[in-house]
Amino acid sequence: KKDPAAFREAVKPYEVAAENAPQTTIEEDALMMVAESHYFADEYAAASQAYDLLIKRYPRTRYLDQIDQRRFAISQYWINLAKSGSVTSLFPNFTDKQRPTTDTFGFATKNLDKIRFDNPTGKLADDATLAAAIAHFEKKKWGQADVLFTDIRENFPSSEHQFQAHLLGLKCKQELYRGPDYAGGMLDEAEKIIRQIYAQFPDQAAEQDALLQAAYKDVRLKKAEREYAMARYYDSRAEFGAARLYYDGIKRQYKDT
């Protein structure tokens, strides 16, 4: 059984060792042990800062993969705390050393970003990207989630999270569309994702067919509504030639709506 107090006592000697051996492997090792001591003392906020300092001093440290594991575990703990409702952002935290002073959720997602940026080819880079994306998705922060799901689809082609990034990314595209008075790029991207899912993941697509068909009908209807809004606009201005083009286009391209 670990003794958090013993780990806390180990912090200072390692800090002294690091101070007395700048720019050496001794400093690198000592900084890692400072961070690890905080981590095993359940002082996750201090541990996170210590890992940051080590990577700032030694960006390609041989401990990078191990740091990724620690950062990921800390982030998941903080995200779960934020989801549980047991922490509040109304008052600063000065007593619980397991979490940051403020914004537990924000620090959790920033930690996941550090995994992605500090070690983009590491084993946990795609896991961290997905975890951050889902965290934002669950909070209905569609824009942030969309960026991260897109990152997985484009930059981690062999990731086991590809299907999930496509399926949840589709939902983000649908939510980000603001209506016929705004740009329709999100609808085009949503339709493209649906086609990609059927082409790349036939087995999973079959399991999610009802959801995908509903999404496809929704996207097609909204695209037709955009064209119809343009037709009505020209119609109201008595520009009947332009209006006719849009009405005819709807009949040709959106017979399924």
Short mmCIF file of C-alpha atoms in Angstrom, two decimals:
data_model
loop_
_atom_site.label_atom_id
_atom_site.label_comp_id
_atom_site.label_asym_id
_atom_site.label_seq_id
_atom_site.Cartn_x
_atom_site.Cartn_y
_atom_site.Cartn_z
CA LYS A 1 0.00 0.00 0.00
CA LYS A 2 1.42 3.36 -1.02
CA ASP A 3 2.11 6.07 1.52
CA PRO A 4 1.24 9.52 0.06
CA ALA A 5 3.13 11.26 2.86
CA ALA A 6 6.37 9.47 1.91
CA PHE A 7 5.98 10.62 -1.68
CA ARG A 8 5.37 14.20 -0.54
CA GLU A 9 8.56 14.07 1.51
CA ALA A 10 10.51 12.93 -1.56
CA VAL A 11 9.63 16.04 -3.58
CA LYS A 12 12.10 18.46 -1.96
CA PRO A 13 15.26 16.30 -2.26
CA TYR A 14 14.53 15.68 -5.94
CA GLU A 15 13.98 19.42 -6.49
CA VAL A 16 17.36 20.11 -4.88
CA ALA A 17 19.02 17.49 -7.08
CA ALA A 18 17.54 19.11 -10.19
CA GLU A 19 18.70 22.58 -9.13
CA ASN A 20 22.26 21.33 -8.58
CA ALA A 21 22.62 19.59 -11.94
CA PRO A 22 21.19 21.88 -14.64
CA GLN A 23 21.10 20.65 -18.24
CA THR A 24 22.12 17.10 -17.37
CA THR A 25 20.45 13.72 -17.31
CA ILE A 26 20.45 14.04 -13.54
CA GLU A 27 18.21 17.10 -13.79
CA GLU A 28 15.94 15.30 -16.27
CA ASP A 29 15.64 12.27 -13.99
CA ALA A 30 15.13 14.41 -10.89
CA LEU A 31 12.39 16.50 -12.55
CA MET A 32 10.62 13.30 -13.53
CA MET A 33 10.83 12.03 -9.97
CA VAL A 34 9.44 15.34 -8.68
CA ALA A 35 6.45 14.89 -10.97
CA GLU A 36 6.05 11.22 -10.09
CA SER A 37 6.26 11.98 -6.38
CA HIS A 38 3.43 14.50 -6.70
CA TYR A 39 1.43 12.02 -8.79
CA PHE A 40 1.71 9.17 -6.28
CA ALA A 41 1.02 11.58 -3.44
CA ASP A 42 -2.33 12.24 -5.20
CA GLU A 43 -1.33 15.85 -5.86
CA TYR A 44 -2.48 15.81 -9.46
CA ALA A 45 -2.43 19.56 -10.08
CA ALA A 46 1.18 19.83 -8.90
CA ALA A 47 2.10 16.68 -10.84
CA SER A 48 0.64 18.13 -14.01
CA GLN A 49 2.71 21.30 -13.59
CA ALA A 50 5.82 19.25 -12.91
CA TYR A 51 5.36 17.16 -16.07
CA ASP A 52 4.92 20.42 -18.00
CA LEU A 53 8.20 21.76 -16.61
CA LEU A 54 10.09 18.60 -17.53
CA ILE A 55 8.86 18.73 -21.14
CA LYS A 56 9.62 22.44 -21.33
CA ARG A 57 13.22 21.73 -20.31
CA TYR A 58 13.54 18.47 -22.28
CA PRO A 59 10.99 18.42 -25.13
CA ARG A 60 12.14 14.99 -26.37
CA THR A 61 12.61 13.45 -22.96
CA ARG A 62 12.79 9.67 -22.86
CA TYR A 63 9.94 9.81 -20.35
CA LEU A 64 7.49 11.20 -22.91
CA ASP A 65 5.36 8.07 -23.27
CA GLN A 66 5.15 7.64 -19.51
CA ILE A 67 4.17 11.28 -19.11
CA ASP A 68 1.41 10.76 -21.69
CA GLN A 69 0.01 7.95 -19.54
CA ARG A 70 0.04 10.12 -16.43
CA ARG A 71 -1.50 13.11 -18.18
CA PHE A 72 -4.21 10.93 -19.69
CA ALA A 73 -5.09 9.39 -16.31
CA ILE A 74 -5.20 12.82 -14.64
CA SER A 75 -7.37 14.23 -17.42
CA GLN A 76 -9.84 11.37 -17.21
CA TYR A 77 -10.07 11.80 -13.45
CA TRP A 78 -10.74 15.53 -13.81
CA ILE A 79 -13.31 15.02 -16.59
CA ASN A 80 -15.18 12.49 -14.47
CA LEU A 81 -15.09 14.89 -11.52
CA ALA A 82 -16.55 17.65 -13.68
CA LYS A 83 -19.26 15.30 -15.00
CA SER A 84 -20.20 14.12 -11.52
CA GLY A 85 -21.18 17.62 -10.45
CA SER A 86 -19.09 17.30 -7.31
CA VAL A 87 -16.97 20.33 -8.25
CA THR A 88 -18.09 23.86 -8.95
CA SER A 89 -16.49 26.67 -10.92
CA LEU A 90 -18.08 29.30 -8.69
CA PHE A 91 -15.39 29.18 -6.04
CA PRO A 92 -11.62 28.58 -6.33
CA ASN A 93 -10.24 25.34 -4.93
CA PHE A 94 -7.56 25.87 -2.28
CA THR A 95 -7.86 22.60 -0.37
CA ASP A 96 -8.15 19.63 -2.72
CA LYS A 97 -4.71 18.90 -4.18
CA GLN A 98 -6.18 16.34 -6.56
CA ARG A 99 -7.68 19.02 -8.80
CA PRO A 100 -6.81 22.47 -10.16
CA THR A 101 -7.60 25.73 -8.42
CA THR A 102 -10.25 26.56 -11.03
CA ASP A 103 -11.92 25.13 -14.15
CA THR A 104 -11.38 21.41 -13.64
CA PHE A 105 -12.89 20.56 -17.03
CA GLY A 106 -10.77 23.16 -18.84
CA PHE A 107 -7.54 21.90 -17.32
CA ALA A 108 -8.50 18.33 -18.18
CA THR A 109 -8.98 19.09 -21.88
CA LYS A 110 -5.81 21.21 -21.96
CA ASN A 111 -3.90 18.25 -20.55
CA LEU A 112 -5.24 16.08 -23.38
CA ASP A 113 -4.17 18.74 -25.87
CA LYS A 114 -0.65 18.63 -24.44
CA ILE A 115 -0.49 14.90 -25.19
CA ARG A 116 -1.47 15.63 -28.79
CA PHE A 117 0.94 18.53 -29.26
CA ASP A 118 3.95 17.34 -27.25
CA ASN A 119 3.94 13.79 -28.61
CA PRO A 120 1.84 13.77 -31.83
CA THR A 121 3.15 10.37 -32.94
CA GLY A 122 2.87 8.79 -29.50
CA LYS A 123 0.69 5.80 -28.68
CA LEU A 124 -1.90 7.91 -26.87
CA ALA A 125 -2.18 10.81 -29.33
CA ASP A 126 -5.36 9.54 -30.98
CA ASP A 127 -6.80 8.37 -27.64
CA ALA A 128 -6.24 11.83 -26.17
CA THR A 129 -7.82 13.47 -29.22
CA LEU A 130 -10.90 11.26 -28.96
CA ALA A 131 -11.20 11.77 -25.19
CA ALA A 132 -11.10 15.55 -25.62
CA ALA A 133 -13.58 15.38 -28.50
CA ILE A 134 -16.06 13.30 -26.50
CA ALA A 135 -15.67 15.56 -23.47
CA HIS A 136 -16.61 18.59 -25.57
CA PHE A 137 -19.33 16.61 -27.38
CA GLU A 138 -21.00 15.67 -24.09
CA LYS A 139 -21.04 19.35 -23.11
CA LYS A 140 -22.56 20.19 -26.52
CA LYS A 141 -19.54 22.25 -27.47
CA TRP A 142 -20.05 21.22 -31.07
CA GLY A 143 -17.38 23.45 -32.61
CA GLN A 144 -14.54 22.20 -30.43
CA ALA A 145 -15.70 18.60 -30.77
CA ASP A 146 -15.95 18.93 -34.54
CA VAL A 147 -12.35 20.15 -34.84
CA LEU A 148 -11.09 17.18 -32.83
CA PHE A 149 -13.18 14.53 -34.60
CA THR A 150 -11.96 15.99 -37.91
CA ASP A 151 -8.38 15.74 -36.62
CA ILE A 152 -8.84 12.02 -35.98
CA ARG A 153 -10.42 11.39 -39.39
CA GLU A 154 -7.68 13.27 -41.26
CA ASN A 155 -4.53 12.72 -39.21
CA PHE A 156 -4.99 9.27 -37.66
CA PRO A 157 -6.18 7.15 -40.61
CA SER A 158 -5.26 3.84 -38.94
CA SER A 159 -6.79 4.72 -35.55
CA GLU A 160 -9.28 2.32 -34.03
CA HIS A 161 -11.41 5.40 -33.30
CA GLN A 162 -12.14 6.19 -36.95
CA PHE A 163 -15.74 4.96 -36.98
CA GLN A 164 -16.60 6.81 -33.77
CA ALA A 165 -14.95 9.97 -35.11
CA HIS A 166 -17.10 9.71 -38.24
CA LEU A 167 -20.37 8.97 -36.44
CA LEU A 168 -20.03 11.62 -33.72
CA GLY A 169 -18.49 14.06 -36.19
CA LEU A 170 -21.65 13.72 -38.29
CA LYS A 171 -23.74 14.80 -35.31
CA CYS A 172 -21.47 17.83 -34.81
CA LYS A 173 -21.91 18.90 -38.44
CA GLN A 174 -25.68 18.67 -38.10
CA GLU A 175 -25.69 20.71 -34.90
CA LEU A 176 -23.38 23.37 -36.34
CA TYR A 177 -25.70 24.13 -39.26
CA ARG A 178 -27.53 27.35 -38.37
CA GLY A 179 -30.34 27.42 -40.91
CA PRO A 180 -31.12 28.43 -44.52
CA ASP A 181 -30.00 32.02 -43.96
CA TYR A 182 -26.43 30.87 -43.27
CA ALA A 183 -23.70 29.01 -45.18
CA GLY A 184 -24.48 25.41 -46.03
CA GLY A 185 -20.98 23.97 -45.88
CA MET A 186 -21.77 21.91 -42.79
CA LEU A 187 -24.56 20.12 -44.65
CA ASP A 188 -22.23 19.23 -47.51
CA GLU A 189 -19.66 17.90 -45.03
CA ALA A 190 -22.34 15.92 -43.17
CA GLU A 191 -23.53 14.26 -46.38
CA LYS A 192 -19.92 13.45 -47.28
CA ILE A 193 -19.37 11.79 -43.88
CA ILE A 194 -22.49 9.65 -44.29
CA ARG A 195 -21.22 8.39 -47.65
CA GLN A 196 -17.79 7.71 -46.14
CA ILE A 197 -19.31 5.69 -43.30
CA TYR A 198 -21.18 3.42 -45.69
CA ALA A 199 -18.10 3.02 -47.88
CA GLN A 200 -15.45 2.52 -45.19
CA PHE A 201 -17.37 0.82 -42.38
CA PRO A 202 -20.04 -1.40 -43.98
CA ASP A 203 -20.52 -3.62 -40.91
CA GLN A 204 -20.86 -0.77 -38.42
CA ALA A 205 -22.98 1.18 -40.92
CA ALA A 206 -25.42 -1.73 -41.11
CA GLU A 207 -25.74 -1.66 -37.32
CA GLN A 208 -26.39 2.09 -37.36
CA ASP A 209 -28.45 2.12 -40.54
CA ALA A 210 -31.61 3.61 -38.98
CA LEU A 211 -29.62 6.47 -37.45
CA LEU A 212 -27.68 7.10 -40.66
CA GLN A 213 -30.79 7.03 -42.82
CA ALA A 214 -32.49 9.52 -40.52
CA ALA A 215 -29.44 11.77 -40.64
CA TYR A 216 -29.30 11.54 -44.42
CA LYS A 217 -32.98 12.50 -44.77
CA ASP A 218 -32.48 15.40 -42.37
CA VAL A 219 -29.45 16.69 -44.30
CA ARG A 220 -31.19 16.33 -47.67
CA LEU A 221 -34.28 18.15 -46.41
CA LYS A 222 -32.24 21.04 -45.03
CA LYS A 223 -30.31 21.33 -48.29
CA ALA A 224 -33.60 21.45 -50.20
CA GLU A 225 -34.90 24.09 -47.77
CA ARG A 226 -31.87 26.25 -48.58
CA GLU A 227 -32.62 26.06 -52.29
CA TYR A 228 -36.30 26.72 -51.65
CA ALA A 229 -35.47 29.80 -49.57
CA MET A 230 -33.45 31.16 -52.50
CA ALA A 231 -36.30 30.43 -54.91
CA ARG A 232 -38.76 32.27 -52.68
CA TYR A 233 -36.36 35.18 -52.35
CA TYR A 234 -36.16 35.67 -56.12
CA ASP A 235 -39.89 34.99 -56.44
CA SER A 236 -40.67 37.80 -53.98
CA ARG A 237 -38.53 40.18 -56.05
CA ALA A 238 -40.37 39.22 -59.24
CA GLU A 239 -37.12 37.82 -60.64
CA PHE A 240 -38.98 34.85 -62.05
CA GLY A 241 -36.22 33.50 -64.27
CA ALA A 242 -33.88 33.04 -61.33
CA ALA A 243 -36.69 31.70 -59.16
CA ARG A 244 -37.61 29.15 -61.82
CA LEU A 245 -34.02 27.87 -61.93
CA TYR A 246 -34.10 27.15 -58.21
CA TYR A 247 -37.55 25.56 -58.28
CA ASP A 248 -36.52 23.34 -61.18
CA GLY A 249 -33.26 22.48 -59.41
CA ILE A 250 -35.19 21.32 -56.34
CA LYS A 251 -37.42 19.08 -58.49
CA ARG A 252 -34.37 17.52 -60.15
CA GLN A 253 -31.95 17.18 -57.24
CA TYR A 254 -34.21 16.71 -54.22
CA LYS A 255 -36.94 14.36 -55.34
CA ASP A 256 -36.36 12.42 -52.12
CA THR A 257 -37.53 15.34 -49.94
#
